[in-house]
mmCIF file of C-alpha atoms and ligand atoms in Angstrom:
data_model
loop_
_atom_site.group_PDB
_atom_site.id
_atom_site.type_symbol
_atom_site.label_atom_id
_atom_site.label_comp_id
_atom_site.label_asym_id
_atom_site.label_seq_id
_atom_site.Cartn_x
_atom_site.Cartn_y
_atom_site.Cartn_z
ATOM 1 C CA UNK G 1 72.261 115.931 111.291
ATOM 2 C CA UNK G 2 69.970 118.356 109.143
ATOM 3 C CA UNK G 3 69.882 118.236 105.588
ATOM 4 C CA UNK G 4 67.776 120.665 103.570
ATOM 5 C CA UNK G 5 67.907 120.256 99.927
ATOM 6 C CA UNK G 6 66.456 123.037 97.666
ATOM 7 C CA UNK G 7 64.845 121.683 94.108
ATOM 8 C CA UNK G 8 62.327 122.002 91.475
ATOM 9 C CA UNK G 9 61.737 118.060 91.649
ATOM 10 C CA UNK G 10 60.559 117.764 95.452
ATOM 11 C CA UNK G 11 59.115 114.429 94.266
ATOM 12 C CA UNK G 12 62.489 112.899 92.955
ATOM 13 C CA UNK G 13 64.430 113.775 95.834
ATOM 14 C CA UNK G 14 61.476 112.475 98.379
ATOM 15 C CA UNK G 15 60.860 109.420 96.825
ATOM 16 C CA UNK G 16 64.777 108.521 97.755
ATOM 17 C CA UNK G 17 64.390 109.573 101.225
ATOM 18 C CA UNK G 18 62.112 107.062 101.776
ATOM 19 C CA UNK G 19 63.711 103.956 101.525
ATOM 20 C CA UNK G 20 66.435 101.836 103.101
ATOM 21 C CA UNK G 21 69.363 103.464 104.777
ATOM 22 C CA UNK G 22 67.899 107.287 104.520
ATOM 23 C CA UNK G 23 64.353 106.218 105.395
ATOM 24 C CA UNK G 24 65.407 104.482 108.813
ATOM 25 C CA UNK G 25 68.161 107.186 109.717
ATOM 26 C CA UNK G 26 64.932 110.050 109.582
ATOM 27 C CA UNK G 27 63.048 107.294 111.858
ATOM 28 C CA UNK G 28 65.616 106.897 114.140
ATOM 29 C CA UNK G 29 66.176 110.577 114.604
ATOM 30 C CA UNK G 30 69.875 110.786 113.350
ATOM 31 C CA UNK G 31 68.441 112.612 110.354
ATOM 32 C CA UNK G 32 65.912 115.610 109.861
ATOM 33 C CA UNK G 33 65.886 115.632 105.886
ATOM 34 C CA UNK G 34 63.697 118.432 104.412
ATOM 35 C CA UNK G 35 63.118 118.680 100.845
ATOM 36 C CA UNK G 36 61.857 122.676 99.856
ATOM 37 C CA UNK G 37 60.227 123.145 96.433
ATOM 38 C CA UNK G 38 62.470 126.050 94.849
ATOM 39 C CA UNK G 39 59.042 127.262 93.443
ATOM 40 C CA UNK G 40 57.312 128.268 96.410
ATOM 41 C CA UNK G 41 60.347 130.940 97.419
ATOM 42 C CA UNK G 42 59.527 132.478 93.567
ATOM 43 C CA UNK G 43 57.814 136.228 93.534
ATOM 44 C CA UNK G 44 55.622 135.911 91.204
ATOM 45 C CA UNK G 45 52.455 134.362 90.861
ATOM 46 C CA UNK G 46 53.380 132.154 88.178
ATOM 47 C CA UNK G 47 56.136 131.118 90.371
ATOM 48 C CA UNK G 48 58.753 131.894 88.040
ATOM 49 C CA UNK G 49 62.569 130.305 88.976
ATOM 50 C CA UNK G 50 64.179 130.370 85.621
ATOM 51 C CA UNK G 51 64.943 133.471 83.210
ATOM 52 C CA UNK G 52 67.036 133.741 79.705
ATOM 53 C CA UNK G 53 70.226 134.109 80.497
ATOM 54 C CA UNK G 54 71.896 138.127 80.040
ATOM 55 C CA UNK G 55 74.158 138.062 76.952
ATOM 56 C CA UNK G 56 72.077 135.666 74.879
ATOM 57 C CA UNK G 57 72.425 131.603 74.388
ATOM 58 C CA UNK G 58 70.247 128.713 74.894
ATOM 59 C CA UNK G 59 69.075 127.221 77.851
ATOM 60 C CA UNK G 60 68.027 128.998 81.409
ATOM 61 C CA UNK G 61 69.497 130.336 84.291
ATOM 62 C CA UNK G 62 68.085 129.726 87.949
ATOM 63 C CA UNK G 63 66.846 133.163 88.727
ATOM 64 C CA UNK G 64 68.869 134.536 92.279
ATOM 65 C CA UNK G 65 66.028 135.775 94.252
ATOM 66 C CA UNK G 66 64.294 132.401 94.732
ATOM 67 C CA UNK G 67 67.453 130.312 96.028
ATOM 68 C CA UNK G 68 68.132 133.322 98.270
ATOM 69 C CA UNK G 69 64.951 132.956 99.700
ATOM 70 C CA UNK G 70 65.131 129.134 100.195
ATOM 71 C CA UNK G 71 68.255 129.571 101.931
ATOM 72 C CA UNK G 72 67.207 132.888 104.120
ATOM 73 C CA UNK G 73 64.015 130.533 105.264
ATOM 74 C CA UNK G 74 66.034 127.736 106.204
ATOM 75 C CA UNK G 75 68.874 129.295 108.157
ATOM 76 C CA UNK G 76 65.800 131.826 110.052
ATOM 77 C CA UNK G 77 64.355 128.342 111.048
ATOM 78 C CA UNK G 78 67.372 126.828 111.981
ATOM 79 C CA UNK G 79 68.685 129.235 114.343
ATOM 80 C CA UNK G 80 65.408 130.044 115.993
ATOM 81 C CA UNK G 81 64.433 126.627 116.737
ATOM 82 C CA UNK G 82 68.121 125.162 117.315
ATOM 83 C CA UNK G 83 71.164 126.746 117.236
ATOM 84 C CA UNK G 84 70.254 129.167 119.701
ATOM 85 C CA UNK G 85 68.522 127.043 121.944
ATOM 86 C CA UNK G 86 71.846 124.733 122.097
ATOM 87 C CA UNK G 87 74.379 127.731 122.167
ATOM 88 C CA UNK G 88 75.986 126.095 119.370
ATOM 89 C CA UNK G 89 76.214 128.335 116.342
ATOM 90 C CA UNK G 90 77.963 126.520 113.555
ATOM 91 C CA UNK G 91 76.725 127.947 110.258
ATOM 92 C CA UNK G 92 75.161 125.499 107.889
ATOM 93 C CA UNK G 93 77.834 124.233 104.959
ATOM 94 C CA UNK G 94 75.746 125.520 102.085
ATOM 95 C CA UNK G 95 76.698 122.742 99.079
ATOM 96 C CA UNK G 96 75.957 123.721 95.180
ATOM 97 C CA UNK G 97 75.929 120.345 93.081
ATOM 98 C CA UNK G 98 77.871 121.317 90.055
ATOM 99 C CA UNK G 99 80.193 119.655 87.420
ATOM 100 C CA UNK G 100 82.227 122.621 88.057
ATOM 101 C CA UNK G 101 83.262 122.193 91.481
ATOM 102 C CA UNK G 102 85.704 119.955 93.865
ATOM 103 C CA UNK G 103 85.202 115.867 93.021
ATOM 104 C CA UNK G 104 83.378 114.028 95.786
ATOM 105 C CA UNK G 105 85.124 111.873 97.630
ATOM 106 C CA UNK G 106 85.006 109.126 100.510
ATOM 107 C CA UNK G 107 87.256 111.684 102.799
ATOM 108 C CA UNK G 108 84.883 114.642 101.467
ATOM 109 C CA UNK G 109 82.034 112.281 102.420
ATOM 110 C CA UNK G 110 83.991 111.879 106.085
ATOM 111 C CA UNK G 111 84.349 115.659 106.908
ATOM 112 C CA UNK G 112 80.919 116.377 105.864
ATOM 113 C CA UNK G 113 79.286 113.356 108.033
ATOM 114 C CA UNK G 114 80.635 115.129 110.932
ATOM 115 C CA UNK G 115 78.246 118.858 109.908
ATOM 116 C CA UNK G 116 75.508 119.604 112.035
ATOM 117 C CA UNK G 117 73.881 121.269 109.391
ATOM 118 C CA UNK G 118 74.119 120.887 105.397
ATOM 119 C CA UNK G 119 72.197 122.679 102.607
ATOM 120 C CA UNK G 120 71.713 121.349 98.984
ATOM 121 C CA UNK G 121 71.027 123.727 96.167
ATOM 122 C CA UNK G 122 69.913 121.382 93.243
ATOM 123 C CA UNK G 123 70.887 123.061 89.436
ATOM 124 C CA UNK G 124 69.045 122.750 86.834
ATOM 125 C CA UNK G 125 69.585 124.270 83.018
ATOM 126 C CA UNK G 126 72.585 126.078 82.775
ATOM 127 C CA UNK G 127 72.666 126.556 86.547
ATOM 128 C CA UNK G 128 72.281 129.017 89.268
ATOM 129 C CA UNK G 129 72.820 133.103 88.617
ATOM 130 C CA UNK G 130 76.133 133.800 89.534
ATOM 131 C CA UNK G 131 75.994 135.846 92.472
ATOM 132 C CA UNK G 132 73.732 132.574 94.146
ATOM 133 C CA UNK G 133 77.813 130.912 94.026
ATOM 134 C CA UNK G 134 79.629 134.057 95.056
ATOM 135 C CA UNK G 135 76.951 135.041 98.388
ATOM 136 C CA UNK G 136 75.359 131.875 99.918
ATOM 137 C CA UNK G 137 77.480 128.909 98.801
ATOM 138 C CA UNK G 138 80.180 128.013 100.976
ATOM 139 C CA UNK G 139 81.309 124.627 98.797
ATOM 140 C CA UNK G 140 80.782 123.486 94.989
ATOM 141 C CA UNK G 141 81.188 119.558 94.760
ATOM 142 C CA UNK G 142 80.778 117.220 91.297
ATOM 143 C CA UNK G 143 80.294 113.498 91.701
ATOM 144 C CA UNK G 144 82.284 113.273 88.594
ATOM 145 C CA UNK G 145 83.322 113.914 85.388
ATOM 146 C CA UNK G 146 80.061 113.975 83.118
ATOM 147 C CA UNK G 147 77.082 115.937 83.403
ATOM 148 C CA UNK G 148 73.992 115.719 84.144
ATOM 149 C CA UNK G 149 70.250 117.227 83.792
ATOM 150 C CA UNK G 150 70.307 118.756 87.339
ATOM 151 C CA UNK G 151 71.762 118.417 90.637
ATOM 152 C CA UNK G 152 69.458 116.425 92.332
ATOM 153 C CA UNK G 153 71.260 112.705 91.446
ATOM 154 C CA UNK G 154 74.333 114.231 92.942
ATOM 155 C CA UNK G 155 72.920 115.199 96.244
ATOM 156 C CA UNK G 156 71.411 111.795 96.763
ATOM 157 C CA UNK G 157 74.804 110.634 96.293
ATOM 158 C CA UNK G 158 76.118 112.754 98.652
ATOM 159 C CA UNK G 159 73.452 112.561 101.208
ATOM 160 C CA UNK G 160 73.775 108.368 100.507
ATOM 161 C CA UNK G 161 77.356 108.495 101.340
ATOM 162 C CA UNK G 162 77.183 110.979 103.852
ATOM 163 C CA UNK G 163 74.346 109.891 106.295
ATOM 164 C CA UNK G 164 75.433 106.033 106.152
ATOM 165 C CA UNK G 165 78.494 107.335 107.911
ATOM 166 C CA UNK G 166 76.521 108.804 110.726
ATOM 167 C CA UNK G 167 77.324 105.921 113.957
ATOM 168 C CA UNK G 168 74.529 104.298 114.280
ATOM 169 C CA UNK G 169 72.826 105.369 110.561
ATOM 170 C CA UNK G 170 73.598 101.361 109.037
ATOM 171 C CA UNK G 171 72.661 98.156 111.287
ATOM 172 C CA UNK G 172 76.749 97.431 111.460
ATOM 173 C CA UNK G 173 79.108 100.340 111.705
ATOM 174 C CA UNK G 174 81.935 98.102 111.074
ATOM 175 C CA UNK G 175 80.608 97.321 107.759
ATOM 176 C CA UNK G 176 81.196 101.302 106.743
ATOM 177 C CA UNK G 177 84.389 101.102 108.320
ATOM 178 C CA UNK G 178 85.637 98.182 105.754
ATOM 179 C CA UNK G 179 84.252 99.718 102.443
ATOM 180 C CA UNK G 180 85.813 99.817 99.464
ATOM 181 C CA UNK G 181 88.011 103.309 100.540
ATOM 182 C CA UNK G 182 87.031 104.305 103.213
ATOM 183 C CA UNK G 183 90.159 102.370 104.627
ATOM 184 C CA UNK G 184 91.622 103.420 101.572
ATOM 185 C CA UNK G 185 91.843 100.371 99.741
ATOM 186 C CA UNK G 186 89.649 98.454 97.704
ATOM 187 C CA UNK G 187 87.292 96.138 99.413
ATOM 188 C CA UNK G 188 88.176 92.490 99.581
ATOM 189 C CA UNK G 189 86.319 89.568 98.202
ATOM 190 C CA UNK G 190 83.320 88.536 100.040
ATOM 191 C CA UNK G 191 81.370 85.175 100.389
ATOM 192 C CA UNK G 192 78.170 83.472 102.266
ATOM 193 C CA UNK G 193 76.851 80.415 102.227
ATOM 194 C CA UNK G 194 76.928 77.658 100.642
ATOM 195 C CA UNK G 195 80.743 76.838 100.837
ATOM 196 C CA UNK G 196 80.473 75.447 97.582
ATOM 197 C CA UNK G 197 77.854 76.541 94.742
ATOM 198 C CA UNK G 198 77.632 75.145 91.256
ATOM 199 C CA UNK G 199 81.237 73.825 91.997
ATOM 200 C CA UNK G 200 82.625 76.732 92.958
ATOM 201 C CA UNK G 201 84.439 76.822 96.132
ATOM 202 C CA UNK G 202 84.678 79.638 98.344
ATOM 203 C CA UNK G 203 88.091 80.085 100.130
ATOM 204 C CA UNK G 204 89.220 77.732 102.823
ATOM 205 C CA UNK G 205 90.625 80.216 105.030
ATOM 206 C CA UNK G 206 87.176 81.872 105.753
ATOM 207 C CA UNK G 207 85.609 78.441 106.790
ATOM 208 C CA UNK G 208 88.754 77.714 108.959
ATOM 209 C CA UNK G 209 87.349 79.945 112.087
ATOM 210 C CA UNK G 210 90.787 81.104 112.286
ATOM 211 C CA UNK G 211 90.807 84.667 113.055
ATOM 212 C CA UNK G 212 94.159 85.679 112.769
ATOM 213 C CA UNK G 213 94.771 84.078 109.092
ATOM 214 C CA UNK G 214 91.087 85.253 108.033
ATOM 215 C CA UNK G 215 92.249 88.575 108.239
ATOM 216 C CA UNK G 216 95.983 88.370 106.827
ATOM 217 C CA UNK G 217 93.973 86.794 103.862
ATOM 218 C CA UNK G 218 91.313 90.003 103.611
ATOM 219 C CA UNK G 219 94.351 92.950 103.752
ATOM 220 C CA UNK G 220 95.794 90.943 101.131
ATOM 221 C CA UNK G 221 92.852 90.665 98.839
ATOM 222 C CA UNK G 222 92.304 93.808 99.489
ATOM 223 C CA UNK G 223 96.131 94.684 98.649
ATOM 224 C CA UNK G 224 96.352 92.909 95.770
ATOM 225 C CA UNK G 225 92.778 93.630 94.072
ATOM 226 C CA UNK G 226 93.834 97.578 94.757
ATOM 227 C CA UNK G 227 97.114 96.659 93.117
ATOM 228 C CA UNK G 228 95.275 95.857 89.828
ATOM 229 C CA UNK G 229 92.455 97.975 89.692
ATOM 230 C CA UNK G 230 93.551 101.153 91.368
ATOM 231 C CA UNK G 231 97.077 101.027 91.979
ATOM 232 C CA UNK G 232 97.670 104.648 92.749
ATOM 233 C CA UNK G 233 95.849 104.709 96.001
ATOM 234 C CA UNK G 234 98.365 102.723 97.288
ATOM 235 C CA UNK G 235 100.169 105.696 96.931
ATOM 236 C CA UNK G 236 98.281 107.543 99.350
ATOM 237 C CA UNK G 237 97.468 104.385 101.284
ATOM 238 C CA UNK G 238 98.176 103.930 105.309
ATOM 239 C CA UNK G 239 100.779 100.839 104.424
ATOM 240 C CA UNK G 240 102.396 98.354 106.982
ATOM 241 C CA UNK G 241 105.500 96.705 106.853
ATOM 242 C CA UNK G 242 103.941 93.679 105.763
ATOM 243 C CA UNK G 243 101.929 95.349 103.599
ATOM 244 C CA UNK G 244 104.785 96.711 101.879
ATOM 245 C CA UNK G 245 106.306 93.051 101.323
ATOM 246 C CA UNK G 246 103.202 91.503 100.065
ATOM 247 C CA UNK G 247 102.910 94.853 97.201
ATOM 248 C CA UNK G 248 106.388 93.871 96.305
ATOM 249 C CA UNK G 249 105.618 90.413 95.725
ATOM 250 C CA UNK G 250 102.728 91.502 93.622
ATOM 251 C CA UNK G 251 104.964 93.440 91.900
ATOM 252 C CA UNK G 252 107.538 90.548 91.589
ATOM 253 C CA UNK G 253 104.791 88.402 89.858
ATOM 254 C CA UNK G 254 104.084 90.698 87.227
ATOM 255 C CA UNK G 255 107.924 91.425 86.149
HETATM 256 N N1 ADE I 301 74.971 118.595 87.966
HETATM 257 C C1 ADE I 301 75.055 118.099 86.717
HETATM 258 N N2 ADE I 301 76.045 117.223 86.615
HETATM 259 C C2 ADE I 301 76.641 117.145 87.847
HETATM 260 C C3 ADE I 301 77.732 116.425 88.370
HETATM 261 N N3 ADE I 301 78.447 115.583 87.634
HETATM 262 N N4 ADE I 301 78.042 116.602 89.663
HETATM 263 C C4 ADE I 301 77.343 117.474 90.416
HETATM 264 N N5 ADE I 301 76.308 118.181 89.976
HETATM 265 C C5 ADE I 301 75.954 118.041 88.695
#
């Protein structure tokens, strides 16, 4: 997967990139991460990005020409040097980090893992010039529901959540597999050794080597801690039979 992610802090999005998960993913070739320095696609020579915004107010407004530059560089690259090549012409998803657009989510994080392509426009100030939102971005996400000083947090995030979903992108796939939603419940307890520290036990069951009742004891963990910290994605939740029983015991117990 490519990721190019357009900024005016190169340095806090590179530092990231180069350590743990996103660090060995680049090494192992799964991911070609290119950070572009908004500045040096301005047309000036003082390298101008920001202006006051038409209509009056405080704060700035990412000027248009620069970001359309960024992006008109990256997508000449790309399909000169790949796309072509490989007959594969998927256009790059081109992602604005915004309060203002759709909440980020483990199945957003899904779809997007499987892109051959993605490109990051980081805001800053009051954001990007309109017609940046209306011409070159294809989706707006928000990691949630509180702002922040720019959009470069957020696309770590995203690129976090994304590229440790690539196979082969974190030492055991599994492990992805059995996060806390991506099954769409809440993770379950986990424990390591010792089996008992500072007189604190941890559970039988996972000691017992008994694969079968290790994990009817996980899905249920999992059930009930979902039950009473997120209960409404067991709305939405993929549910068994037995899954269903257990919820209504749950339920029983708290009447
Ligand atoms: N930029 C500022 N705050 C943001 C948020 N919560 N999500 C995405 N981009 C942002």
């Amino acid at each position: 997967m490519k990721i190019d992610i357009i900024t005016v802090f190169p340095d806090m999005v590179e530092a990231a990139l180069k350590v743990g998960v996103l660090r060995r993913a680049q090494e192992s070739g799964l991911l070609l991460a290119r950070v572009h320095n908004l500045r040096d696609f301005a047309e000036d020579k003082h390298r101008t990005v920001d202006d006051y915004p038409y209509g009056g107010g405080s704060g700035m407004v990412l000027k248009p020409a620069p970001i359309f530059n960024a992006v008109r560089f990256i997508m000449k690259n790309d399909s000169e040097q790949q796309y072509v090549k490989a007959n594969r012409k998927t256009p790059p998803r081109v992602i604005y980090l915004t309060p203002q657009g759709q909440t980020f989510t483990q199945r957003l994080a899904e779809q997007l893992s499987l892109e051959s392509h993605l490109i990051l426009i980081c805001g800053r100030y009051k954001g990007v010039d309109e017609r940046v939102r209306q011409k070159l971005v294809t989706d707006e996400i928000s990691i949630g529901d509180y702002v922040l000083s720019g959009g470069e947090l957020p696309a770590l995030v995203l690129i976090d959540a994304v590229v440790r979903l690539i196979p082969g992108a974190i030492g055991d796939y599994e492990s992805a597999q059995e996060d806390s939603f991506s099954g769409d419940l809440l993770d379950c307890p986990n424990y390591t050794r010792p089996a008992e520290y500072d007189g604190m036990k941890a559970p039988e069951v996972l000691l017992s080597g008994h694969h079968e009742k290790v994990r009817k004891w996980r899905r249920q963990q999992s059930l009930k801690r979902t039950f009473e910290r997120r209960p409404e994605l067991l709305d939405t939740a993929y549910l068994s039979d037995e899954d269903l029983s257990f919820i209504e015991s749950l339920k029983s117990c708290n009447d």
